[in-house]
PDB file of C-alpha atoms in Angstrom:
ATOM      1  CA  MET A   5     122.020 157.441 177.434  1.00 66.00           C
ATOM      2  CA  PRO A   6     125.484 156.502 176.381  1.00 80.00           C
ATOM      3  CA  GLN A   7     126.540 154.561 173.258  1.00 91.00           C
ATOM      4  CA  VAL A   8     127.222 151.009 173.102  1.00 96.00           C
ATOM      5  CA  GLU A   9     130.938 150.472 172.590  1.00 98.00           C
ATOM      6  CA  ILE A  10     131.926 147.051 171.559  1.00 98.00           C
ATOM      7  CA  ARG A  11     135.539 145.617 172.002  1.00 98.00           C
ATOM      8  CA  LYS A  12     134.899 142.056 170.976  1.00 98.00           C
ATOM      9  CA  ARG A  13     132.404 139.364 169.996  1.00 98.00           C
ATOM     10  CA  LEU A  14     132.350 135.551 169.875  1.00 98.00           C
ATOM     11  CA  ILE A  15     129.978 132.913 168.639  1.00 98.00           C
ATOM     12  CA  SER A  16     130.674 129.426 169.626  1.00 98.00           C
ATOM     13  CA  VAL A  17     128.897 126.331 168.778  1.00 98.00           C
ATOM     14  CA  GLU A  18     129.416 123.011 170.777  1.00 97.00           C
ATOM     15  CA  GLU A  19     128.146 119.726 169.394  1.00 97.00           C
ATOM     16  CA  ILE A  20     127.616 116.822 171.993  1.00 97.00           C
ATOM     17  CA  PHE A  21     127.256 113.159 170.455  1.00 96.00           C
ATOM     18  CA  HIS A  22     127.152 111.414 173.761  1.00 95.00           C
ATOM     19  CA  GLU A  23     128.415 111.544 177.315  1.00 92.00           C
ATOM     20  CA  GLY A  24     129.421 107.983 177.831  1.00 92.00           C
ATOM     21  CA  GLY A  25     126.055 106.470 176.802  1.00 93.00           C
ATOM     22  CA  PRO A  26     124.840 105.586 173.209  1.00 92.00           C
ATOM     23  CA  ARG A  27     125.790 107.857 170.381  1.00 94.00           C
ATOM     24  CA  ALA A  28     122.940 110.402 169.486  1.00 90.00           C
ATOM     25  CA  THR A  29     121.376 110.262 166.178  1.00 91.00           C
ATOM     26  CA  SER A  30     121.730 114.001 166.062  1.00 92.00           C
ATOM     27  CA  PRO A  31     124.215 115.850 168.366  1.00 96.00           C
ATOM     28  CA  LEU A  32     122.838 118.235 170.721  1.00 97.00           C
ATOM     29  CA  LYS A  33     123.980 121.755 169.739  1.00 98.00           C
ATOM     30  CA  ARG A  34     124.695 124.493 172.177  1.00 98.00           C
ATOM     31  CA  VAL A  35     125.327 127.883 170.669  1.00 98.00           C
ATOM     32  CA  SER A  36     126.570 130.879 172.809  1.00 98.00           C
ATOM     33  CA  ALA A  37     127.161 134.555 171.863  1.00 98.00           C
ATOM     34  CA  ILE A  38     129.241 136.855 173.898  1.00 98.00           C
ATOM     35  CA  ALA A  39     129.811 140.600 173.363  1.00 98.00           C
ATOM     36  CA  VAL A  40     132.207 142.604 175.400  1.00 98.00           C
ATOM     37  CA  ILE A  41     131.292 146.333 175.750  1.00 98.00           C
ATOM     38  CA  ARG A  42     132.482 149.318 177.751  1.00 98.00           C
ATOM     39  CA  ASN A  43     130.409 149.822 180.917  1.00 98.00           C
ATOM     40  CA  PRO A  44     129.225 153.482 180.796  1.00 98.00           C
ATOM     41  CA  PHE A  45     128.492 153.215 184.710  1.00 98.00           C
ATOM     42  CA  ALA A  46     132.007 151.770 185.872  1.00 98.00           C
ATOM     43  CA  GLY A  47     133.639 153.361 188.807  1.00 97.00           C
ATOM     44  CA  LYS A  48     130.542 155.489 190.033  1.00 96.00           C
ATOM     45  CA  TYR A  49     127.142 155.142 191.240  1.00 97.00           C
ATOM     46  CA  VAL A  50     124.568 156.420 188.935  1.00 97.00           C
ATOM     47  CA  GLU A  51     120.831 156.293 189.935  1.00 97.00           C
ATOM     48  CA  ASP A  52     119.008 156.252 186.628  1.00 96.00           C
ATOM     49  CA  ILE A  53     120.634 153.425 184.363  1.00 97.00           C
ATOM     50  CA  ALA A  54     117.470 151.596 183.041  1.00 97.00           C
ATOM     51  CA  GLY A  55     117.482 153.589 179.832  1.00 96.00           C
ATOM     52  CA  PHE A  56     120.655 151.745 178.720  1.00 97.00           C
ATOM     53  CA  MET A  57     118.538 148.660 178.232  1.00 97.00           C
ATOM     54  CA  ASP A  58     117.031 150.323 175.143  1.00 97.00           C
ATOM     55  CA  ASP A  59     120.603 150.954 173.912  1.00 97.00           C
ATOM     56  CA  LEU A  60     121.286 147.359 174.171  1.00 98.00           C
ATOM     57  CA  LYS A  61     118.397 146.262 172.260  1.00 98.00           C
ATOM     58  CA  PRO A  62     120.003 146.307 168.755  1.00 97.00           C
ATOM     59  CA  LEU A  63     123.204 144.358 170.265  1.00 98.00           C
ATOM     60  CA  GLY A  64     120.792 141.780 171.589  1.00 98.00           C
ATOM     61  CA  LEU A  65     119.083 141.283 168.378  1.00 98.00           C
ATOM     62  CA  ALA A  66     122.286 141.086 166.328  1.00 98.00           C
ATOM     63  CA  MET A  67     123.683 138.439 168.751  1.00 98.00           C
ATOM     64  CA  ALA A  68     120.360 136.479 168.678  1.00 98.00           C
ATOM     65  CA  ARG A  69     120.297 136.570 164.662  1.00 98.00           C
ATOM     66  CA  ASP A  70     124.033 135.424 164.595  1.00 98.00           C
ATOM     67  CA  MET A  71     123.305 132.381 166.981  1.00 98.00           C
ATOM     68  CA  LEU A  72     120.442 131.238 164.888  1.00 98.00           C
ATOM     69  CA  ALA A  73     122.542 131.715 161.724  1.00 98.00           C
ATOM     70  CA  ALA A  74     125.155 129.564 163.373  1.00 98.00           C
ATOM     71  CA  LEU A  75     122.510 126.825 163.922  1.00 97.00           C
ATOM     72  CA  GLY A  76     121.556 126.806 160.284  1.00 97.00           C
ATOM     73  CA  GLY A  77     118.910 129.637 160.476  1.00 97.00           C
ATOM     74  CA  ASP A  78     115.668 127.586 161.312  1.00 97.00           C
ATOM     75  CA  PRO A  79     114.167 128.822 164.576  1.00 98.00           C
ATOM     76  CA  LYS A  80     112.299 125.587 164.957  1.00 97.00           C
ATOM     77  CA  ILE A  81     115.431 123.540 166.039  1.00 97.00           C
ATOM     78  CA  VAL A  82     115.868 125.753 169.073  1.00 98.00           C
ATOM     79  CA  GLU A  83     114.397 124.313 172.284  1.00 98.00           C
ATOM     80  CA  GLY A  84     116.345 125.835 175.020  1.00 98.00           C
ATOM     81  CA  TYR A  85     117.671 129.278 176.059  1.00 98.00           C
ATOM     82  CA  GLY A  86     119.460 131.402 178.689  1.00 98.00           C
ATOM     83  CA  LYS A  87     121.294 134.629 179.233  1.00 98.00           C
ATOM     84  CA  GLY A  88     123.948 136.215 181.646  1.00 98.00           C
ATOM     85  CA  ALA A  89     126.184 139.016 182.057  1.00 98.00           C
ATOM     86  CA  ILE A  90     129.425 139.744 184.076  1.00 98.00           C
ATOM     87  CA  ALA A  91     130.201 143.292 185.171  1.00 98.00           C
ATOM     88  CA  GLY A  92     133.997 144.068 185.453  1.00 98.00           C
ATOM     89  CA  ALA A  93     135.463 144.920 188.955  1.00 98.00           C
ATOM     90  CA  ASN A  94     134.550 148.696 188.664  1.00 98.00           C
ATOM     91  CA  GLY A  95     130.974 147.851 188.016  1.00 98.00           C
ATOM     92  CA  GLU A  96     128.158 146.281 189.965  1.00 98.00           C
ATOM     93  CA  ALA A  97     125.764 143.373 189.527  1.00 98.00           C
ATOM     94  CA  GLU A  98     122.874 145.890 188.746  1.00 98.00           C
ATOM     95  CA  HIS A  99     124.977 146.958 185.520  1.00 98.00           C
ATOM     96  CA  ALA A 100     124.919 143.302 184.547  1.00 98.00           C
ATOM     97  CA  ALA A 101     121.215 143.206 185.195  1.00 98.00           C
ATOM     98  CA  LEU A 102     120.598 145.678 182.400  1.00 98.00           C
ATOM     99  CA  TRP A 103     120.920 142.786 180.053  1.00 98.00           C
ATOM    100  CA  HIS A 104     117.683 141.241 181.257  1.00 96.00           C
ATOM    101  CA  VAL A 105     115.237 142.930 178.769  1.00 96.00           C
ATOM    102  CA  PRO A 106     117.697 143.245 175.597  1.00 98.00           C
ATOM    103  CA  GLY A 107     118.958 139.861 175.929  1.00 97.00           C
ATOM    104  CA  GLY A 108     115.806 137.968 176.794  1.00 96.00           C
ATOM    105  CA  TYR A 109     113.518 139.550 174.372  1.00 95.00           C
ATOM    106  CA  ALA A 110     115.892 139.483 171.360  1.00 97.00           C
ATOM    107  CA  MET A 111     115.794 135.584 171.627  1.00 97.00           C
ATOM    108  CA  ARG A 112     112.097 135.654 172.098  1.00 96.00           C
ATOM    109  CA  GLU A 113     111.660 137.939 168.963  1.00 96.00           C
ATOM    110  CA  ILE A 114     114.027 135.997 166.881  1.00 97.00           C
ATOM    111  CA  LEU A 115     112.292 132.503 167.959  1.00 97.00           C
ATOM    112  CA  GLY A 116     108.716 133.579 167.608  1.00 94.00           C
ATOM    113  CA  ASP A 117     106.262 132.751 169.957  1.00 87.00           C
ATOM    114  CA  THR A 118     108.096 131.413 173.014  1.00 95.00           C
ATOM    115  CA  LYS A 119     106.257 131.141 176.392  1.00 94.00           C
ATOM    116  CA  ALA A 120     108.951 130.514 179.091  1.00 96.00           C
ATOM    117  CA  ILE A 121     110.911 133.360 180.937  1.00 95.00           C
ATOM    118  CA  VAL A 122     114.448 133.336 179.730  1.00 97.00           C
ATOM    119  CA  PRO A 123     116.502 132.211 182.795  1.00 98.00           C
ATOM    120  CA  SER A 124     119.491 134.440 183.705  1.00 98.00           C
ATOM    121  CA  THR A 125     122.434 135.014 185.812  1.00 98.00           C
ATOM    122  CA  LYS A 126     124.684 137.730 186.693  1.00 98.00           C
ATOM    123  CA  LYS A 127     127.768 138.539 188.806  1.00 98.00           C
ATOM    124  CA  VAL A 128     130.807 140.858 189.185  1.00 98.00           C
ATOM    125  CA  GLY A 129     134.350 139.508 188.123  1.00 98.00           C
ATOM    126  CA  GLY A 130     137.696 140.233 186.477  1.00 97.00           C
ATOM    127  CA  PRO A 131     139.255 139.037 183.248  1.00 98.00           C
ATOM    128  CA  GLY A 132     138.941 135.382 182.760  1.00 98.00           C
ATOM    129  CA  THR A 133     135.740 134.968 184.977  1.00 98.00           C
ATOM    130  CA  ARG A 134     133.613 132.177 183.808  1.00 98.00           C
ATOM    131  CA  LEU A 135     129.731 132.353 184.023  1.00 98.00           C
ATOM    132  CA  ASP A 136     127.288 129.360 184.155  1.00 98.00           C
ATOM    133  CA  VAL A 137     124.432 130.486 181.929  1.00 98.00           C
ATOM    134  CA  PRO A 138     121.261 128.525 183.034  1.00 98.00           C
ATOM    135  CA  VAL A 139     119.008 126.930 180.280  1.00 98.00           C
ATOM    136  CA  THR A 140     115.454 126.027 180.129  1.00 97.00           C
ATOM    137  CA  HIS A 141     112.868 124.874 177.573  1.00 97.00           C
ATOM    138  CA  ILE A 142     111.668 127.902 175.505  1.00 97.00           C
ATOM    139  CA  ASN A 143     108.113 127.015 176.192  1.00 96.00           C
ATOM    140  CA  ALA A 144     107.797 125.485 179.593  1.00 94.00           C
ATOM    141  CA  SER A 145     110.290 125.985 182.345  1.00 94.00           C
ATOM    142  CA  TYR A 146     109.488 122.811 184.176  1.00 94.00           C
ATOM    143  CA  VAL A 147     110.767 120.448 181.329  1.00 96.00           C
ATOM    144  CA  ARG A 148     113.454 118.685 183.374  1.00 96.00           C
ATOM    145  CA  SER A 149     115.395 117.263 180.414  1.00 96.00           C
ATOM    146  CA  HIS A 150     116.299 120.786 179.299  1.00 96.00           C
ATOM    147  CA  PHE A 151     117.645 121.858 182.594  1.00 96.00           C
ATOM    148  CA  ASP A 152     121.167 122.873 181.660  1.00 97.00           C
ATOM    149  CA  ALA A 153     124.047 125.426 181.817  1.00 97.00           C
ATOM    150  CA  VAL A 154     126.289 126.638 179.220  1.00 98.00           C
ATOM    151  CA  GLU A 155     129.768 127.910 180.533  1.00 98.00           C
ATOM    152  CA  VAL A 156     130.766 131.117 178.881  1.00 98.00           C
ATOM    153  CA  GLY A 157     133.795 133.459 179.285  1.00 98.00           C
ATOM    154  CA  LEU A 158     136.847 134.897 177.746  1.00 98.00           C
ATOM    155  CA  ASN A 159     140.492 135.081 178.973  1.00 97.00           C
ATOM    156  CA  ASP A 160     140.641 138.715 178.783  1.00 98.00           C
ATOM    157  CA  ALA A 161     137.233 139.975 179.839  1.00 98.00           C
ATOM    158  CA  PRO A 162     135.612 141.734 181.426  1.00 98.00           C
ATOM    159  CA  ARG A 163     138.115 144.310 182.200  1.00 98.00           C
ATOM    160  CA  ALA A 164     137.383 146.450 185.066  1.00 98.00           C
ATOM    161  CA  ASP A 165     135.333 148.888 182.984  1.00 98.00           C
ATOM    162  CA  GLU A 166     133.478 146.513 180.898  1.00 98.00           C
ATOM    163  CA  LEU A 167     130.439 144.226 180.645  1.00 98.00           C
ATOM    164  CA  LEU A 168     130.457 140.659 179.288  1.00 98.00           C
ATOM    165  CA  LEU A 169     127.083 139.959 177.646  1.00 98.00           C
ATOM    166  CA  ALA A 170     125.924 136.386 176.932  1.00 98.00           C
ATOM    167  CA  LEU A 171     123.178 134.538 175.216  1.00 98.00           C
ATOM    168  CA  VAL A 172     122.772 130.879 174.816  1.00 98.00           C
ATOM    169  CA  MET A 173     120.444 128.759 172.693  1.00 98.00           C
ATOM    170  CA  THR A 174     120.180 124.824 172.547  1.00 98.00           C
ATOM    171  CA  THR A 175     118.623 122.402 170.179  1.00 98.00           C
ATOM    172  CA  GLY A 176     117.401 119.849 172.545  1.00 96.00           C
ATOM    173  CA  PRO A 177     117.555 117.990 175.893  1.00 96.00           C
ATOM    174  CA  ARG A 178     120.761 117.075 177.688  1.00 95.00           C
ATOM    175  CA  ILE A 179     122.271 114.169 175.878  1.00 93.00           C
ATOM    176  CA  HIS A 180     120.935 110.971 177.621  1.00 93.00           C
ATOM    177  CA  ALA A 181     118.233 112.881 179.658  1.00 92.00           C
ATOM    178  CA  ARG A 182     116.530 110.213 181.937  1.00 92.00           C
ATOM    179  CA  VAL A 183     115.506 111.739 185.113  1.00 93.00           C
ATOM    180  CA  GLY A 184     112.058 111.986 184.721  1.00 92.00           C
ATOM    181  CA  GLY A 185     109.637 114.933 185.067  1.00 91.00           C
ATOM    182  CA  LEU A 186     107.748 116.921 182.497  1.00 89.00           C
ATOM    183  CA  LYS A 187     108.488 115.957 178.973  1.00 89.00           C
ATOM    184  CA  ALA A 188     108.706 118.214 175.982  1.00 88.00           C
ATOM    185  CA  SER A 189     105.807 116.328 174.463  1.00 88.00           C
ATOM    186  CA  GLU A 190     103.732 117.075 177.413  1.00 87.00           C
ATOM    187  CA  ILE A 191     103.918 120.742 177.276  1.00 89.00           C
ATOM    188  CA  LYS A 192     100.646 122.518 177.499  1.00 87.00           C
ATOM    189  CA  GLY A 193     101.814 126.123 176.773  1.00 81.00           C
ATOM    190  CA  GLU A 194      99.478 127.801 178.929  1.00 79.00           C
ATOM    191  CA  ASP A 195     101.853 129.709 181.398  1.00 83.00           C
ATOM    192  CA  GLY A 196     105.365 129.119 180.368  1.00 82.00           C
ATOM    193  CA  LEU A 197     105.816 126.714 183.242  1.00 84.00           C
ATOM    194  CA  ARG A 198     104.184 123.543 181.993  1.00 86.00           C
TER     195      ARG A 198
END
């Protein structure tokens, strides 16, 4: 498989103190990591692309480690996660789908014994395309207070022959979450859903 060629990376930490209601005791932190890499399959149809997922695993682990470090290094504070990718105009959505395994499993490995599937999104777009990365609780996908999305993107990526790969972690529920549903304190942890 081709080598992973990185053009740029970004780590971003957002802190939310309130959204018009009472100020939170501790702000919600949402960290995102982006890597922009050359898409080795851009401009042509290649049948066998799945092996490139193995090549992306070290990048996924590096991004997950950097995100955790940006949050202070304690995996116990992470409650939500998600992943996504944008293929440049000469790529296809299936190229972005190559990020499923290396991105998701990297966060699960760094965080330890998480139960829930890492939600994901993908699309094809040009430079400046934004992506709303879905977020759910790390141990139970039905915890409604943790349903969220983090917008990611860069003004100059992805170029036509690139992939923009993104990971997201959050430290808690939406600020002022109050629409009911399964609570984090009620998680059974049996199936990754409840």
